[in-house]
PDB file of C-alpha atoms in Angstrom:
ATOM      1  CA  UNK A 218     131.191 -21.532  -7.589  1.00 44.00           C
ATOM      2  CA  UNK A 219     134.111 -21.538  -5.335  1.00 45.00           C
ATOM      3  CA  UNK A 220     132.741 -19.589  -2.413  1.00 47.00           C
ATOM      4  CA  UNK A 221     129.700 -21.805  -2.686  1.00 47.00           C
ATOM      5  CA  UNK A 222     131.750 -25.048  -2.464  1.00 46.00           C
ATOM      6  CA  UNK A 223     133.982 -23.254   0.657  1.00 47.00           C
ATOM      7  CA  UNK A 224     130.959 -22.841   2.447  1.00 47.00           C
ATOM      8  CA  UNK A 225     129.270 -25.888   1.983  1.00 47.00           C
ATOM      9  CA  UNK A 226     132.722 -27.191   3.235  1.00 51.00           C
ATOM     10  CA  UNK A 227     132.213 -25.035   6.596  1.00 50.00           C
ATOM     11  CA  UNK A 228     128.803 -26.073   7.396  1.00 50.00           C
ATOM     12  CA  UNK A 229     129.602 -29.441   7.814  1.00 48.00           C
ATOM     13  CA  UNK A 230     131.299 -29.271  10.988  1.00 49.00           C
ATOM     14  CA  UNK A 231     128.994 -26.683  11.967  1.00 49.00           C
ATOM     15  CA  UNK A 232     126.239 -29.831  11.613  1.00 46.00           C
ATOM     16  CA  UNK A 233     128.439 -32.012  13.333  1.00 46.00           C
ATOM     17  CA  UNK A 234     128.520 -29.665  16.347  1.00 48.00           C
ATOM     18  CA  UNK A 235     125.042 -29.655  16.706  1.00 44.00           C
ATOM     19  CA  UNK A 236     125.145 -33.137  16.488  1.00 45.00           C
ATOM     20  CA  UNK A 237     127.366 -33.844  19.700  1.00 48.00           C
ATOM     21  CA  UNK A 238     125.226 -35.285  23.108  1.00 45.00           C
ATOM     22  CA  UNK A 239     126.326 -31.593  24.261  1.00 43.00           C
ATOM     23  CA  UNK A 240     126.589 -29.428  21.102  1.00 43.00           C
ATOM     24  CA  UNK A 241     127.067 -25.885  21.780  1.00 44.00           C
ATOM     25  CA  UNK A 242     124.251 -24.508  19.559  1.00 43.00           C
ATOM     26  CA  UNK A 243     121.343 -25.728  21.350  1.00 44.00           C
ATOM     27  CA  UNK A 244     122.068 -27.389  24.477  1.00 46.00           C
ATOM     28  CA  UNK A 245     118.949 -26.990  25.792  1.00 44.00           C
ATOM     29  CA  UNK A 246     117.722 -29.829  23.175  1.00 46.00           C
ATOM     30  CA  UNK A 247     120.155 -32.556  24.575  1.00 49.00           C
ATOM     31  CA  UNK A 248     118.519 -36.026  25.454  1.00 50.00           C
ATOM     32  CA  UNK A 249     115.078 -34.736  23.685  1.00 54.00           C
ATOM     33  CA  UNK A 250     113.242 -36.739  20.736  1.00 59.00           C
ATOM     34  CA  UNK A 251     113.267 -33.236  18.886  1.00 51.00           C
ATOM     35  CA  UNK A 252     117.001 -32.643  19.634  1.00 50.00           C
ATOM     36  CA  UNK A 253     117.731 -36.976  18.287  1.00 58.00           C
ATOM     37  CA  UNK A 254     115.534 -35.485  15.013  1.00 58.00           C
ATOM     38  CA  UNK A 255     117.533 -32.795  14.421  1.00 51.00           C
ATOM     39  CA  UNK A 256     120.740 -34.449  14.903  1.00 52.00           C
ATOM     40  CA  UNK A 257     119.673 -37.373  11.939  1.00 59.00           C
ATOM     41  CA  UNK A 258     118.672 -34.043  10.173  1.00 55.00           C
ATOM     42  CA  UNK A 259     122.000 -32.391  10.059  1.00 55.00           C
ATOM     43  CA  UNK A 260     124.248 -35.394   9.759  1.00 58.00           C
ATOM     44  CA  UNK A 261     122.253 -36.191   6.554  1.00 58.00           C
ATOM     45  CA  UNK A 262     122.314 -32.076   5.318  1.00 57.00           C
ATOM     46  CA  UNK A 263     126.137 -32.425   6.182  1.00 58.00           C
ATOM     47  CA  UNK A 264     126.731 -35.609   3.670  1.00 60.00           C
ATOM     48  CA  UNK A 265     124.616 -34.019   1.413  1.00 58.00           C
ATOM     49  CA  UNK A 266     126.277 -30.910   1.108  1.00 52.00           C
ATOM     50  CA  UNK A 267     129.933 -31.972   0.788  1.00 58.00           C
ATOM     51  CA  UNK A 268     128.491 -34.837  -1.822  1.00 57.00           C
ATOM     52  CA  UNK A 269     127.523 -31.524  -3.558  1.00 52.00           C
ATOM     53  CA  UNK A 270     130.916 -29.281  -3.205  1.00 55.00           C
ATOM     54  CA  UNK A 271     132.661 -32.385  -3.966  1.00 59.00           C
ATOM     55  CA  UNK A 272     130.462 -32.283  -7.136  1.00 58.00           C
ATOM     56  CA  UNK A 273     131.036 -28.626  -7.749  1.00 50.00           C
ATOM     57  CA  UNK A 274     134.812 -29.213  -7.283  1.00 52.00           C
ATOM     58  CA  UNK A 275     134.497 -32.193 -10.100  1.00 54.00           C
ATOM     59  CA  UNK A 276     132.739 -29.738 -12.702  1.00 50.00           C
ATOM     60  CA  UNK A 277     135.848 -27.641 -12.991  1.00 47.00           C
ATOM     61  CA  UNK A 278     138.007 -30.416 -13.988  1.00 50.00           C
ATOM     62  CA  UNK A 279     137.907 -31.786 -17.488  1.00 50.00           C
ATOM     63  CA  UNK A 280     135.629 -34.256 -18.490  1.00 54.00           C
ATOM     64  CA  UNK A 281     138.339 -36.865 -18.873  1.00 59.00           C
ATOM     65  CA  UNK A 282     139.668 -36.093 -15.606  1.00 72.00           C
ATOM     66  CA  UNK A 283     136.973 -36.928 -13.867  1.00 81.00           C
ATOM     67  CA  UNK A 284     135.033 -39.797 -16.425  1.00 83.00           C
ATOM     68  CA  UNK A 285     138.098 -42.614 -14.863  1.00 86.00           C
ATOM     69  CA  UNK A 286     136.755 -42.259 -11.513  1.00 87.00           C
ATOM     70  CA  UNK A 287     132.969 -42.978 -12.174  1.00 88.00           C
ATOM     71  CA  UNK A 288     134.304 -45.976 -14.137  1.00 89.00           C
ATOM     72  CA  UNK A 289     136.489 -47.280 -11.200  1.00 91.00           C
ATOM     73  CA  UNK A 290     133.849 -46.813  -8.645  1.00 92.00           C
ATOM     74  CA  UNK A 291     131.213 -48.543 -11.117  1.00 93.00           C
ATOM     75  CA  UNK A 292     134.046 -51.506 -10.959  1.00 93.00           C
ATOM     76  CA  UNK A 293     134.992 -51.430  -6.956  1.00 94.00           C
ATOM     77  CA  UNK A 294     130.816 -51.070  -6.145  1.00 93.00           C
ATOM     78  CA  UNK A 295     130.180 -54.169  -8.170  1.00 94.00           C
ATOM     79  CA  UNK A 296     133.020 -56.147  -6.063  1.00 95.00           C
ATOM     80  CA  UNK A 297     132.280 -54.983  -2.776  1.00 94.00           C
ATOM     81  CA  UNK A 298     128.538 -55.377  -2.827  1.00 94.00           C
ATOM     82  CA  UNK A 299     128.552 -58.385  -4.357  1.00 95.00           C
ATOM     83  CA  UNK A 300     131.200 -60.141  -1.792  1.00 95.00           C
ATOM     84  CA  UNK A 301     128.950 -58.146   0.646  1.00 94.00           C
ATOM     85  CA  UNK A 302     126.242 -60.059  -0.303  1.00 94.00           C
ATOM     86  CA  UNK A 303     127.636 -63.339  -0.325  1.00 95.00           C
ATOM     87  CA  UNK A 304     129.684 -62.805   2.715  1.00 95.00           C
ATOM     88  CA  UNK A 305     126.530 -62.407   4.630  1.00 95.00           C
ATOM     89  CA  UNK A 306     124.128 -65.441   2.946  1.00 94.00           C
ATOM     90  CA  UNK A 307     127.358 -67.385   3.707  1.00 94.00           C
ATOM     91  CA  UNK A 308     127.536 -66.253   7.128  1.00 94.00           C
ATOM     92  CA  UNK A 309     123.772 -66.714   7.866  1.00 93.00           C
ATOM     93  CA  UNK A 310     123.148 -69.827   6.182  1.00 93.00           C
ATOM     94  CA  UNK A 311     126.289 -71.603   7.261  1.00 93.00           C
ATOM     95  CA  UNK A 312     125.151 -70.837  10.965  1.00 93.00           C
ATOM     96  CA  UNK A 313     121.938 -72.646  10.350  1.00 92.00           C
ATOM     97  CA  UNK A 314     123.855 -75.466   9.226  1.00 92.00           C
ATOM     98  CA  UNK A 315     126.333 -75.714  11.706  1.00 91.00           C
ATOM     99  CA  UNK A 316     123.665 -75.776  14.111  1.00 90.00           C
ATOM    100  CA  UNK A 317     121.440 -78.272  12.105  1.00 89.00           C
ATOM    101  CA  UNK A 318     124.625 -80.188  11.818  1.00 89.00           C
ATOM    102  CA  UNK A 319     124.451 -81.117  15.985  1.00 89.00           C
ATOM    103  CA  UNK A 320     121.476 -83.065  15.887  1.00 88.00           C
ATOM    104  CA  UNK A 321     121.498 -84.179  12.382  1.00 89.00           C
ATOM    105  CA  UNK A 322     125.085 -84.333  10.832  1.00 88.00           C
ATOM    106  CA  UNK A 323     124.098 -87.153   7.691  1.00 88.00           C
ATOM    107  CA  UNK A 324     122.327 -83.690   6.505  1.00 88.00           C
ATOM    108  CA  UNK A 325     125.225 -81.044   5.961  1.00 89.00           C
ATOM    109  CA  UNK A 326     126.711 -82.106   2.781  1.00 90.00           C
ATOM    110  CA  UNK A 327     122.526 -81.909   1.834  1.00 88.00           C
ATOM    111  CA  UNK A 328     122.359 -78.803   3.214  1.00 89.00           C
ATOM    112  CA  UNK A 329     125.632 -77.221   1.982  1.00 92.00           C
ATOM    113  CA  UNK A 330     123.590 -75.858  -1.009  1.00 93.00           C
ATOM    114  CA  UNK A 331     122.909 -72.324   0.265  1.00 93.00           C
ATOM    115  CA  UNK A 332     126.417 -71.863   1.460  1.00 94.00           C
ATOM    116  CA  UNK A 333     127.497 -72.572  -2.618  1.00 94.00           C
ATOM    117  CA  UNK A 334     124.532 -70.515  -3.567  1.00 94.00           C
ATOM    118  CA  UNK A 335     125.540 -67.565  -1.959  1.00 94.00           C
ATOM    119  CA  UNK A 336     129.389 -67.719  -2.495  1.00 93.00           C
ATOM    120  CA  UNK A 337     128.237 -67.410  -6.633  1.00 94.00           C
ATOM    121  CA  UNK A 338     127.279 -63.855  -5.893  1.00 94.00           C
ATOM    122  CA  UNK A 339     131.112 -62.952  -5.543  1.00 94.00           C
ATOM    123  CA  UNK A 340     131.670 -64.696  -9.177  1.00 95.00           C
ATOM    124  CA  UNK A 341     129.040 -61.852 -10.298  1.00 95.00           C
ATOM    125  CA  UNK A 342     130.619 -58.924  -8.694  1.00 94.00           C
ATOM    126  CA  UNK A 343     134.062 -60.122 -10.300  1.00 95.00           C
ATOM    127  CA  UNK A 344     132.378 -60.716 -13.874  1.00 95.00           C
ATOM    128  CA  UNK A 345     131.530 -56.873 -13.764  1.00 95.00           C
ATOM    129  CA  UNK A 346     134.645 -55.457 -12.324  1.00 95.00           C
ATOM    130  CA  UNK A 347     136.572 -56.882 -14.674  1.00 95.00           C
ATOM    131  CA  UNK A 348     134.914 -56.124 -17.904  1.00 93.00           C
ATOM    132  CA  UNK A 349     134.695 -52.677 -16.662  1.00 93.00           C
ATOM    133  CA  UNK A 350     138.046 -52.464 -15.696  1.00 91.00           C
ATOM    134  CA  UNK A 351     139.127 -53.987 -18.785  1.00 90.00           C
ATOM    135  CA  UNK A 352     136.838 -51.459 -20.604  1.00 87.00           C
ATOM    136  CA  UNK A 353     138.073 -47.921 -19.231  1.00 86.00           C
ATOM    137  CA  UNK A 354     140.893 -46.879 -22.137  1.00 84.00           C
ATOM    138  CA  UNK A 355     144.053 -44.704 -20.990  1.00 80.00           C
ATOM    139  CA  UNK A 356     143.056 -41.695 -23.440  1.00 78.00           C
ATOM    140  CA  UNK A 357     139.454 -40.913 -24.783  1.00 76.00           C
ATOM    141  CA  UNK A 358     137.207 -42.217 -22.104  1.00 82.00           C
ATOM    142  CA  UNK A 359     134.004 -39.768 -22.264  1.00 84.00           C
ATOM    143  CA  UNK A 360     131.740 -39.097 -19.376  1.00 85.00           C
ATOM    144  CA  UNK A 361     128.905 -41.211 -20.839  1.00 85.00           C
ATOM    145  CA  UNK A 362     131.087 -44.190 -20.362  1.00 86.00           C
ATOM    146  CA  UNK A 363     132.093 -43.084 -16.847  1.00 87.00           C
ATOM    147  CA  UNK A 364     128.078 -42.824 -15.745  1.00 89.00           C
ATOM    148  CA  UNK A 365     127.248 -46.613 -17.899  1.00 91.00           C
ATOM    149  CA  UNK A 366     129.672 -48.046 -16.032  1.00 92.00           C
ATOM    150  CA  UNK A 367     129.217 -46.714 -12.541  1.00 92.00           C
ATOM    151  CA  UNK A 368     125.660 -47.983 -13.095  1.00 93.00           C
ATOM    152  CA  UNK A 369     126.354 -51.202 -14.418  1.00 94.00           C
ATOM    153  CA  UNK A 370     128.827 -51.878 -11.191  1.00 94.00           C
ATOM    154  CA  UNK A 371     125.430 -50.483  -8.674  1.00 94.00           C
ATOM    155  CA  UNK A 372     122.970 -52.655 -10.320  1.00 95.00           C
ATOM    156  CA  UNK A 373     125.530 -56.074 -10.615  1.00 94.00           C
ATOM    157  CA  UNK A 374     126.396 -54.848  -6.553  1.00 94.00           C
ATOM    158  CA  UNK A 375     123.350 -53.855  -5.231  1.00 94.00           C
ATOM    159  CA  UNK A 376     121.503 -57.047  -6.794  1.00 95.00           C
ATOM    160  CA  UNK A 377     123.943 -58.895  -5.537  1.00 95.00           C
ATOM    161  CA  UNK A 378     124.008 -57.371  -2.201  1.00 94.00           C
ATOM    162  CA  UNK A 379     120.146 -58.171  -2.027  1.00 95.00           C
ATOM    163  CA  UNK A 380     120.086 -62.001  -3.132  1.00 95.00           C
ATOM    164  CA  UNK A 381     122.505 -62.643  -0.061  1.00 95.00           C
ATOM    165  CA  UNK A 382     120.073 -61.310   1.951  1.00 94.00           C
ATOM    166  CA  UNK A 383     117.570 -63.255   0.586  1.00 95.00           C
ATOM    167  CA  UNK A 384     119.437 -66.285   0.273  1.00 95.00           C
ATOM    168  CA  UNK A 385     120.965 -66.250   4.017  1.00 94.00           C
ATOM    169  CA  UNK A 386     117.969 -65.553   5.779  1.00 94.00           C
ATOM    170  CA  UNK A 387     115.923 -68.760   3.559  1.00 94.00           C
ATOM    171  CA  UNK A 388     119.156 -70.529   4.058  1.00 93.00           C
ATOM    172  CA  UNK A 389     119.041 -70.219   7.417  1.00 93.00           C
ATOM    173  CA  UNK A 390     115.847 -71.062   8.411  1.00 93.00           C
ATOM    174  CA  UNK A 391     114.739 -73.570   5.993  1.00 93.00           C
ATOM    175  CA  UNK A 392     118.302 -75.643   6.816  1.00 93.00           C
ATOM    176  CA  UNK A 393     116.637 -76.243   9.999  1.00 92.00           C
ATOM    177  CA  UNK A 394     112.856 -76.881   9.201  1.00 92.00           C
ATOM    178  CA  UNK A 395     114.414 -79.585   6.380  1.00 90.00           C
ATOM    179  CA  UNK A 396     115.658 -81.237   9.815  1.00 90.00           C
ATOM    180  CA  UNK A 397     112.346 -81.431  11.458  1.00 90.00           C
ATOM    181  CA  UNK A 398     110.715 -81.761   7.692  1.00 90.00           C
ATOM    182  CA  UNK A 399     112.559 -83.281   4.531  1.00 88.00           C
ATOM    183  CA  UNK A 400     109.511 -82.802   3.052  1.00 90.00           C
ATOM    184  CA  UNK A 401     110.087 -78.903   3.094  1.00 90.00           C
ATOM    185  CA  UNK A 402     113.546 -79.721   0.905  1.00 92.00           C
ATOM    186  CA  UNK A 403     111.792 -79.492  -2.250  1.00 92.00           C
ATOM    187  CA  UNK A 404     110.461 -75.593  -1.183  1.00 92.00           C
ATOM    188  CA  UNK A 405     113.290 -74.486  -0.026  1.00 93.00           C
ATOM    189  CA  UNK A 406     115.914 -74.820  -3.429  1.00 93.00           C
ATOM    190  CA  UNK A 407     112.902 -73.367  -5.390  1.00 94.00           C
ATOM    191  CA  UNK A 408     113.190 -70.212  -2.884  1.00 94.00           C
ATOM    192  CA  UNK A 409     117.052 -70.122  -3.138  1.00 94.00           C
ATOM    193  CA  UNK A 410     116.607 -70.527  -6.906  1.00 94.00           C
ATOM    194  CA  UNK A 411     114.620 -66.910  -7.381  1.00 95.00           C
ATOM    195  CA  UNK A 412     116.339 -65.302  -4.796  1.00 94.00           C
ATOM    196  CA  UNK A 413     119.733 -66.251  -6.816  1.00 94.00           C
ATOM    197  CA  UNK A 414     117.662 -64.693 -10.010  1.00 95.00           C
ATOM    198  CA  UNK A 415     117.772 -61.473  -8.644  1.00 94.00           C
ATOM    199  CA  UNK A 416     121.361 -61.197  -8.788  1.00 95.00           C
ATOM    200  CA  UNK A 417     121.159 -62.840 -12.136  1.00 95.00           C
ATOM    201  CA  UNK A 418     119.139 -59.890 -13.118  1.00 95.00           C
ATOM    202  CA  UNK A 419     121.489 -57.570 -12.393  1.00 95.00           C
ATOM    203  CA  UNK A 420     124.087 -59.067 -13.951  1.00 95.00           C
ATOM    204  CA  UNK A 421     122.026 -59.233 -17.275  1.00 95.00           C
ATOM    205  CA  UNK A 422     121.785 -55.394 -16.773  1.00 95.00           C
ATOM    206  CA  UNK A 423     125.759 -54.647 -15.939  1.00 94.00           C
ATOM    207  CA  UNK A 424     126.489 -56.455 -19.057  1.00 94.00           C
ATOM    208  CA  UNK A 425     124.380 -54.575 -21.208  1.00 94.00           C
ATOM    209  CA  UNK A 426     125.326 -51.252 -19.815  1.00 92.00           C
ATOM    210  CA  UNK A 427     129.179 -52.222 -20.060  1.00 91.00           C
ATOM    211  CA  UNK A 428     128.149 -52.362 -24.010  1.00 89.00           C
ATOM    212  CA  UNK A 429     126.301 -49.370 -23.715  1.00 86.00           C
ATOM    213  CA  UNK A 430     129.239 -47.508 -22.582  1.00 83.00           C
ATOM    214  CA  UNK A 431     131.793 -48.864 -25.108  1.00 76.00           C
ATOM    215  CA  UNK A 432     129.597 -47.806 -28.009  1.00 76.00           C
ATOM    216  CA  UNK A 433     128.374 -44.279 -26.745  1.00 68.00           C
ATOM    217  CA  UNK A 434     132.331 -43.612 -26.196  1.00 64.00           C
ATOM    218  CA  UNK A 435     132.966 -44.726 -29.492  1.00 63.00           C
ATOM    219  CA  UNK A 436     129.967 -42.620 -30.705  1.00 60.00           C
ATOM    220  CA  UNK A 437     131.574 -38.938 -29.316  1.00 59.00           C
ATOM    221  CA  UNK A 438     134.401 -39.634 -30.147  1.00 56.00           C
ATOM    222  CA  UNK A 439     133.695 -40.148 -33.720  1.00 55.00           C
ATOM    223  CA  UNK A 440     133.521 -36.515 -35.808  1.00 52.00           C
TER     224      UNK A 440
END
């Protein structure tokens, strides 16, 4: 297991090399759609590769070694998505209404909704970090716990991460048809409303799984 991990570890600047505009493997390929293919080939083949040494390298250590650091990622993933999210519906949305806001400034304050809608999404991403955070114990924390949890934090995140998406690009555009249209108003806060659901979703599902992984500690760890 350790000579596989050491040479997974040596072929990924072996991938990189190929991957330079001049790589000293093949040359011949520079500047070619086939050499660009085989580049996205072995940068992916390298990531993949020292994922899996780094996971070969985890298995020796002791379950409770390496449960804490699933746990802590679950917790940072559901932060930085989240605020990922809502940094960019923020961003997009509050451009459409700073630029609705020239021509029409008694409409901002109207407007403002997406900007609020999409600054919630961080208030998610918190919710989950700190239950989880709250929920990984000193001693006794089991590898089923580690895995809940790093799931919980992807599903709060990445749902998060999508609804800002969502909710900056309608924010965005229908600021500035409700402008040109107040009938459109109406339309456009149902269309924030499910796109905020999504991350609503997964924060239904981070919950549950934070239970999920209190209980199935409790479960090994009881004779």
């Amino acid at each position: 297991r350790e000579i596989m991990t050491i040479v997974f570890c040596l072929l990924v600047p072996v991938g990189e090399s190929i991957a330079r505009p001049h790589g000293c493997i093949l040359p011949f390929l520079s500047g070619t759609r086939k050499f660009e293919t085989m580049v996205m080939i072995s940068r992916r083949s390298s990531i993949t590769l020292t994922l899996l040494a780094m996971g070969l390298v985890g298995a020796e250590a002791a379950d409770s070694d390496v449960a804490p650091f699933f746990g802590f990622m679950g917790a940072a993933c559901a932060l930085v998505f989240s605020c990922m999210g809502a940094a960019y519906g923020t961003a997009k949305s509050g451009v459409g209404v700073a630029s609705m806001g020239v021509m029409r400034p008694e409409l901002v304050m109207k407007s403002i909704v997406p900007v609020v809608m999409a600054g919630v999404l961080g208030i998610y991403g918190l919710v989950i970090a700190v239950i989880i955070s709250t929920g990984i114990p000193d001693t006794g924390y089991c590898m089923f716990g580690g895995y809940a949890h790093l799931a919980s934090g992807l599903s709060c995140g990445l749902a998060g991460l999508a609804a800002g998406m969502a909710i900056g690009i309608v924010g965005d555009a229908g600021v500035r048809a409700n402008a040109q249209q107040p009938k459109l108003y109406v339309g456009m806060i149902l269309i924030l409303i499910f796109a905020e659901a999504l991350a609503l979703y997964g924060l239904i599902v981070g919950i549950i799984l934070t239970v999920k992984a209190s209980s199935g500690c409790a479960a090994s760890a009881s004779p």
